[in-house]
Coordinates of C-alpha atoms in Angstrom, one line a residue:
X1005 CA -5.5 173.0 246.6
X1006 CA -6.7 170.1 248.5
X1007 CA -6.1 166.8 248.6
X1008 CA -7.6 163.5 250.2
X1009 CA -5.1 160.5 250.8
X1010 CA -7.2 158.4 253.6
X1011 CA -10.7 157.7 253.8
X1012 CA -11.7 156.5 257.4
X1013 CA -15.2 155.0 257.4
X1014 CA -17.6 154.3 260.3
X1015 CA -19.4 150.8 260.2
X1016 CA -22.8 150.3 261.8
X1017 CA -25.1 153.3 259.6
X1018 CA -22.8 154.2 257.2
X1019 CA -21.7 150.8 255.6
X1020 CA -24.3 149.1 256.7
X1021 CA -28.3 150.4 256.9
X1022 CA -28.5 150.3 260.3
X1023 CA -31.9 148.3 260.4
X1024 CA -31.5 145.7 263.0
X1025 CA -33.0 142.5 262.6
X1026 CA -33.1 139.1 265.4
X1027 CA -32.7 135.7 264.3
X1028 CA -34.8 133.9 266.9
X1029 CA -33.6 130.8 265.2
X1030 CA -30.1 131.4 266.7
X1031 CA -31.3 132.3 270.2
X1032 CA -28.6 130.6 272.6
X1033 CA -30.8 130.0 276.2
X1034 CA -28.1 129.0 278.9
X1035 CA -30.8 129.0 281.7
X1036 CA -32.5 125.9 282.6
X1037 CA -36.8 126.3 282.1
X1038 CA -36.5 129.2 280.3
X1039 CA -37.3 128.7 276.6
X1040 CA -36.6 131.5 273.5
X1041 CA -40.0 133.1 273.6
X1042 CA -39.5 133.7 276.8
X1043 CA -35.9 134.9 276.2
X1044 CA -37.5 137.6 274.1
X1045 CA -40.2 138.5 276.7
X1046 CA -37.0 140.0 278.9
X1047 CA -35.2 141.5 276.2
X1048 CA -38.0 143.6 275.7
X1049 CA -38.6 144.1 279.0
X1050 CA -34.9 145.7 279.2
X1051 CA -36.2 148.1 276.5
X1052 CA -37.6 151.3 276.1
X1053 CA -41.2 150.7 274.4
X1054 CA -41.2 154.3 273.4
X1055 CA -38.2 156.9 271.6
X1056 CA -36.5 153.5 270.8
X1057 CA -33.2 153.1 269.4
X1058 CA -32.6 150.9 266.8
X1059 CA -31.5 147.0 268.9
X1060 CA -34.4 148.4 271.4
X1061 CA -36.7 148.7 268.3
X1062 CA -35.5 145.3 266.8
X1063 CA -35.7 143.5 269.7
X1064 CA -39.5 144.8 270.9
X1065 CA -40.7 144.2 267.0
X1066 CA -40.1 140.3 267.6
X1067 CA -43.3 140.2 269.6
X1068 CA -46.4 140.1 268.1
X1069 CA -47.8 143.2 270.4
X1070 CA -45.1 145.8 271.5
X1071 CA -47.4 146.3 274.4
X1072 CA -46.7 143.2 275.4
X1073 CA -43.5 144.4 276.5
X1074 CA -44.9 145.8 279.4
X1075 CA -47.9 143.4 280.0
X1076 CA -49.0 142.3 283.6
X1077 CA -45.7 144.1 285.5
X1078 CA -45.2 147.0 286.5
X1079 CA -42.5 149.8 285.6
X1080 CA -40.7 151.1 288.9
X1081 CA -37.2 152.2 287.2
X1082 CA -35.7 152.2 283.9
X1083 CA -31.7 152.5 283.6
X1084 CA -31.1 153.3 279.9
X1085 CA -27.8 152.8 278.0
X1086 CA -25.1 154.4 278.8
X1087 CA -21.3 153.9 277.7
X1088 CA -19.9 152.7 281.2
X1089 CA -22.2 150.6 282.1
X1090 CA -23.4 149.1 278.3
X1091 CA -26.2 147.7 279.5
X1092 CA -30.0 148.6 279.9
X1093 CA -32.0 147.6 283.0
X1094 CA -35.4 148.0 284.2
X1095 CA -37.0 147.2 287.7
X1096 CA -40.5 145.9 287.5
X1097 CA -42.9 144.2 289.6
X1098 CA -45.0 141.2 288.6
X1099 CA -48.3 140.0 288.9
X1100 CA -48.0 138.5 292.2
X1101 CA -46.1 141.6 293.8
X1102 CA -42.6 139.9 293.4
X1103 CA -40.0 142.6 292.1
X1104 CA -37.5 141.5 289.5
X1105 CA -35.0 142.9 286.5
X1106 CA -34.4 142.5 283.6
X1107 CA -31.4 143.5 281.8
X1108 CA -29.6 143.3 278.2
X1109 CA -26.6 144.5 276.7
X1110 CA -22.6 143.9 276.3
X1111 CA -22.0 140.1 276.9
X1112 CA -18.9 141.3 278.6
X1113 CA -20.2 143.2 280.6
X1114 CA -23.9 140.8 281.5
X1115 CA -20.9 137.7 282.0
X1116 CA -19.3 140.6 284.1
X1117 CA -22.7 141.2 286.3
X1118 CA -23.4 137.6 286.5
X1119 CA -20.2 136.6 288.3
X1120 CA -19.9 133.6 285.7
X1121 CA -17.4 131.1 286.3
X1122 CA -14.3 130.3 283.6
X1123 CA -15.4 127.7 281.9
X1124 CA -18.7 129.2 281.4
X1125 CA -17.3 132.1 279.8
X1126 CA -15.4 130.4 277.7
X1127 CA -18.4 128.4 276.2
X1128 CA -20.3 131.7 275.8
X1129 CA -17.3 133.6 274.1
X1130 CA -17.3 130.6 271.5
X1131 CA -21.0 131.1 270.7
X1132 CA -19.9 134.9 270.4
X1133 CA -16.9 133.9 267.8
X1134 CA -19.6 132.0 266.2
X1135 CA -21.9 134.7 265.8
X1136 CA -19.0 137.2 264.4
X1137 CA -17.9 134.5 262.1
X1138 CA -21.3 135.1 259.9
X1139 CA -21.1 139.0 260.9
X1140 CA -23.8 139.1 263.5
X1141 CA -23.4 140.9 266.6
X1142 CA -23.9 139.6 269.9
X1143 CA -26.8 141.1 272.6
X1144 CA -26.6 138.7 276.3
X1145 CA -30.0 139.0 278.4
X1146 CA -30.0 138.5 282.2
X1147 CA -32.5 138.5 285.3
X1148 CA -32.5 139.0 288.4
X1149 CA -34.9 138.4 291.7
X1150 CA -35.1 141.7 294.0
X1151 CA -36.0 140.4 297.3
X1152 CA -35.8 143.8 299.5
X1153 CA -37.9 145.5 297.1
X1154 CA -36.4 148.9 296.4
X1155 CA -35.0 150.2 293.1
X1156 CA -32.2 150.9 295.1
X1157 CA -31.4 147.5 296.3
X1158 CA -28.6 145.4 295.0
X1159 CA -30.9 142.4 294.8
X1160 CA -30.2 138.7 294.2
X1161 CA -27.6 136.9 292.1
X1162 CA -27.7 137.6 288.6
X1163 CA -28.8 134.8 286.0
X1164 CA -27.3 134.4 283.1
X1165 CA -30.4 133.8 280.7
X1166 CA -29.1 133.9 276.6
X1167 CA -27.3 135.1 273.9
X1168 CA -29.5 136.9 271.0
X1169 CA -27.8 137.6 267.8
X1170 CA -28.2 140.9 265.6
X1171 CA -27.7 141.3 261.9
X1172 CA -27.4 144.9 260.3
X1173 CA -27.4 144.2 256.3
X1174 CA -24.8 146.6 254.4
X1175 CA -25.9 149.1 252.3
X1176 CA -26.5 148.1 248.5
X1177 CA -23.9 151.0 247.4
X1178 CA -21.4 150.3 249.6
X1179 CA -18.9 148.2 247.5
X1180 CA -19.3 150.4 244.8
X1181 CA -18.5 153.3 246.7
X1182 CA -15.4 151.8 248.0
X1183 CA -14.3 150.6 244.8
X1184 CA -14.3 153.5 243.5
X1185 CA -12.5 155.1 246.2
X1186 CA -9.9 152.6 245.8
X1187 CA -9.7 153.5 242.2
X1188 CA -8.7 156.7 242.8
X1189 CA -6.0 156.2 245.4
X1190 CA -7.7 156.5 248.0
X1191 CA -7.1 154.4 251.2
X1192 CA -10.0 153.1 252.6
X1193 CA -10.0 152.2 256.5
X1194 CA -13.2 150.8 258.6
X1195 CA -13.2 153.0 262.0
X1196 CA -15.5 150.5 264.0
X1197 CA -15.9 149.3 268.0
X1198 CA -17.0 145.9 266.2
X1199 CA -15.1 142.1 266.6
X1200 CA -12.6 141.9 263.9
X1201 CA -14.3 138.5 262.7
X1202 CA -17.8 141.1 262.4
X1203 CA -15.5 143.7 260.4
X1204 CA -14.2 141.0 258.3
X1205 CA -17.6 139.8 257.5
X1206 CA -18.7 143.1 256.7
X1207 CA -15.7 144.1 254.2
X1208 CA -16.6 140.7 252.2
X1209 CA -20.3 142.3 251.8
X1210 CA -18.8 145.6 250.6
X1211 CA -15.4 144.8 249.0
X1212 CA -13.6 146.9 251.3
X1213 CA -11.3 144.0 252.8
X1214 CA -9.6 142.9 249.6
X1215 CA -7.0 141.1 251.8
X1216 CA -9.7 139.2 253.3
X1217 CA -10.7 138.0 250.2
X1218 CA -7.6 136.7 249.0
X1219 CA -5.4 136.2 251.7
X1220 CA -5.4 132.5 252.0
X1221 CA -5.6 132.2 248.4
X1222 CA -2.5 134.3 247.3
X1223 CA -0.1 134.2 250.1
X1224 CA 0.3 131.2 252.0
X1225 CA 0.0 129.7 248.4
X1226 CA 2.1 131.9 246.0
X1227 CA 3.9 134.0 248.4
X1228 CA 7.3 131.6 249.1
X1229 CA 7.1 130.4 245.2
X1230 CA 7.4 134.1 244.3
X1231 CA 10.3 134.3 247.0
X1232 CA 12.0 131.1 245.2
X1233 CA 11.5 132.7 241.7
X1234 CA 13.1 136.3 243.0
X1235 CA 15.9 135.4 244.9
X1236 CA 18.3 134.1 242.2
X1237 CA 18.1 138.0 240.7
X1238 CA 21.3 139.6 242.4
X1239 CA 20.9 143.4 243.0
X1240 CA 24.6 144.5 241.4
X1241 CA 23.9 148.5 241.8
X1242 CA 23.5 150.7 243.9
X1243 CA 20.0 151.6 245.7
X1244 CA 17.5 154.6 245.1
X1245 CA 14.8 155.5 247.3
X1246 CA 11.9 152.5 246.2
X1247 CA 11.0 151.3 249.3
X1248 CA 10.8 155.0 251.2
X1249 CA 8.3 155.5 248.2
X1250 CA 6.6 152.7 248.8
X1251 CA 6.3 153.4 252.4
X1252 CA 5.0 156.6 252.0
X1253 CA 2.0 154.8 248.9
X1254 CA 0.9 151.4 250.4
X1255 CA -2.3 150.6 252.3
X1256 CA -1.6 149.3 255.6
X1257 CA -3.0 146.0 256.9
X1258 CA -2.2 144.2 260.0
X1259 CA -1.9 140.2 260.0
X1260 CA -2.0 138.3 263.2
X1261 CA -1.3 134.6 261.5
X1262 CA 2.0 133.4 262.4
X1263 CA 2.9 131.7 259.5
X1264 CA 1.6 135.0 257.2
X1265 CA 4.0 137.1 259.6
X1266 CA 6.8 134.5 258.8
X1267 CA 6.4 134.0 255.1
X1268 CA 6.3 138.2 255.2
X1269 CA 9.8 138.3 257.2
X1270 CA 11.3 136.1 254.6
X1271 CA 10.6 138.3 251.7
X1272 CA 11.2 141.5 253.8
X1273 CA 15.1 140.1 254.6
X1274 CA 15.8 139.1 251.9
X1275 CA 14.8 142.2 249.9
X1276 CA 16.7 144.0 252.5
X1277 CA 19.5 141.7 252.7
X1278 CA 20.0 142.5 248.8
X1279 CA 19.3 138.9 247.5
X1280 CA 16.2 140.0 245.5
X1281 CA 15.8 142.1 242.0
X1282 CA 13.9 145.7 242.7
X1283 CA 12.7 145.3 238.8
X1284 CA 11.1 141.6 239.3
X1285 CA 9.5 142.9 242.4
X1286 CA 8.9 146.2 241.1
X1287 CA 7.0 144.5 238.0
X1288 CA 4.6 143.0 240.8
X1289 CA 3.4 146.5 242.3
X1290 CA 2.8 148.4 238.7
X1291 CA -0.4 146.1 238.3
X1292 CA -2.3 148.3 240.6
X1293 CA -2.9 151.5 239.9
X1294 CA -2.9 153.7 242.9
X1295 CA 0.9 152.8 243.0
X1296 CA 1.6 153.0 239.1
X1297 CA 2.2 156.7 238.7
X1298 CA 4.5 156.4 241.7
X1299 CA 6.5 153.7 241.0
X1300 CA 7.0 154.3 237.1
X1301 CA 8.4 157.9 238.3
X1302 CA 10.7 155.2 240.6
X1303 CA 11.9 153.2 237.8
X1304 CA 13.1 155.3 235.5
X1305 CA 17.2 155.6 236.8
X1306 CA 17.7 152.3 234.8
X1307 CA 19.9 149.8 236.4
X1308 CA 18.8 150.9 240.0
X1309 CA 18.4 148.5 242.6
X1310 CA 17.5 147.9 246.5
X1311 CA 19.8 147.9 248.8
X1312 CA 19.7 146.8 253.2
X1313 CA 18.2 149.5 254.8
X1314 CA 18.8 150.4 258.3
X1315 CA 15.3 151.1 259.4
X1316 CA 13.4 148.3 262.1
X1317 CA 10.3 149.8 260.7
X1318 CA 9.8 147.3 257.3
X1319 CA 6.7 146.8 255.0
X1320 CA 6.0 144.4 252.1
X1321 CA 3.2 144.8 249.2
X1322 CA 2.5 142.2 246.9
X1323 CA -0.5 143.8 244.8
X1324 CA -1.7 141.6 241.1
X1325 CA 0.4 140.8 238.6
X1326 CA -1.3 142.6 235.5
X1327 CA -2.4 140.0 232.8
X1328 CA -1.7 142.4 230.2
X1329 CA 2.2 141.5 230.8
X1330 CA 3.3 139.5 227.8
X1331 CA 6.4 138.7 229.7
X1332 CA 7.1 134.8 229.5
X1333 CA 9.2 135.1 232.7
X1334 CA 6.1 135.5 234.6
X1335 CA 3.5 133.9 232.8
X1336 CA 3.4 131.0 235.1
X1337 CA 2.6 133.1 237.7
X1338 CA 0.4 135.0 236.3
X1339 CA -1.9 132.0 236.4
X1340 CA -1.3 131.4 239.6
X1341 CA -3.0 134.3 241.3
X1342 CA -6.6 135.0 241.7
X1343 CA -8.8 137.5 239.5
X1344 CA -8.7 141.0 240.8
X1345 CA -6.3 143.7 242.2
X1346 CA -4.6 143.0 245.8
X1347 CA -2.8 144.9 248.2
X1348 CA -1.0 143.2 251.2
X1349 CA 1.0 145.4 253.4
X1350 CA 2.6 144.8 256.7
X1351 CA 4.5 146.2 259.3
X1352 CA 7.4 144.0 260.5
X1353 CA 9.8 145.0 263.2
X1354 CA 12.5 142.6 262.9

């Protein structure tokens, strides 16, 4: 009899459609004299006009003529992706004999190959966060004079030309899929080599970051009233096994904002500190389903309570209250949270 607890996902062609598209609108041009058609005159140039793959085929379709691609130079040496160098290059010569390159791929690795200075990175990272923040990836496009004229050569410094940005539109089942996954238990986790701020973008086109969705609304807000409300319940029994259940059920997500990390610790000590009621909190997780099974089975030695726990390894899950709860206790914070299930979990080593 099988089973299936985790569902890991891959990103680029499985959530999303993996049909490129470039916004030449957003084109950032960092060399002087060179101007966004001309930006997209290299890019193509650094791709493959024929078996292309998908940013080689988005970026060539933004000219009017593919051929154009390859119009008045000549090929003498095409490097094609590859995963060390994340970049692809070709060698060409012009019209008047001069031998060039052209090159596009990683920014890291183009700011890497131009030998950019500090503050020059750090204005091209922030157009990069910029680009993530609306879930677009970022493409950097470079060129380079080749004086000796040989492939082999090392050639000239390398110019820093532009940023291009690169939108791949999720597929339209997507958030259905993963809601129904979620229905069903099932933990759902994004596997991707993408920014965070690009992932994030992409689980609020498909549902499948529900703490994105409501983390600024539910706990910076609720979280320490919820705290308040708990902590005059005194735990008067002795402990069962709640929170190695709860280990074992809740989704796992990962905060990085200090004050989300702090307002987390507080509820985490003083639940282990025994200053908090395991039925008020309890009440809290049987909204969402995955859990209710779980923690019903938990409940039932009446009069049981949490108790400190020696382990450094501590989580916390605050999922909807259910508005089917008739309890006056908690009606006031019923209508304090947001429409929807939620699950926040976090590791804390304290």
């Amino acid at each position: 009899m099988a089973g299936m607890d985790v569902l890991c996902s891959d990103n680029t062609g499985t959530l999303t459609l993996n049909k490129l598209s470039v916004d030449k609108n957003l084109i950032e041009v960092s060399e002087k004299g060179v101007d966004k058609e001309h930006v997209m005159l290299l890019a193509a140039r650094a791709s493959r006009i024929e078996n292309q793959d998908t940013i080689d085929a988005a970026i060539v379709g933004t000219l009017a003529d593919p051929k154009e691609a390859r119009a008045g130079v000549r090929e003498i040496h095409f490097l094609p992706f590859n995963p060390v160098d994340k970049r692809t290059t070709l060698t060409y010569i012009d019209s008047n004999g001069n031998w060039h390159r052209a090159s596009k791929g990683a920014p890291e690795q183009i700011m890497n190959l131009c030998n950019l200075r500090e503050d020059a990175k750090r204005n091209i990272h922030a157009i990069i966060d910029k680009f993530a923040e609306r879930g677009l990836r970022s493409l950097a496009v470079s060129r380079q004079e080749v004086p000796e004229k040989t492939k082999e050569s090392a050639g000239g410094p390398w110019q820093f030309v532009s940023l291009l940005s690169l939108f791949d539109p999720p597929r339209h089942d997507s958030a259905e899929t993963i809601r129904r996954a979620l229905h069903l238990g099932v933990n759902v986790k994004m596997i991707t080599g993408d920014q965070l701020a690009i992932t994030k973008e992409t689980g609020k086109s498909t549902s499948i970051s529900l703490l994105h969705n409501h983390l600024e609304v539910f706990v910076l807000t609720t979280i320490l009233e919820l705290t308040g409300e708990m902590q005059s319940d005194l735990i008067q029994s002795q402990s069962i096994t709640f929170l190695e259940i709860l280990f074992r059920s809740a989704l796992l997500y990962r905060f990085s904002d200090p004050m989300t990390m702090k307002t987390l610790q507080v509820i985490v000590t003083r639940l282990n500190k025994g200053r908090l009621s395991y039925d008020l909190y309890l009440q809290l997780l049987l909204a969402h389903s995955p859990f209710a099974p779980i923690l019903h089975s938990a409940r039932k030695p009446a009069g049981s309570f949490l108790k400190p726990i020696s382990s450094i390894l501590k989580c916390i899950a605050i999922p909807f209250l259910d508005h089917s709860e008739n309890n006056e206790k908690h009606k006031v914070l019923t209508t304090k949270l947001s429409k929807g299930p939620l699950e926040i979990v976090k590791l804390l080593w304290i």
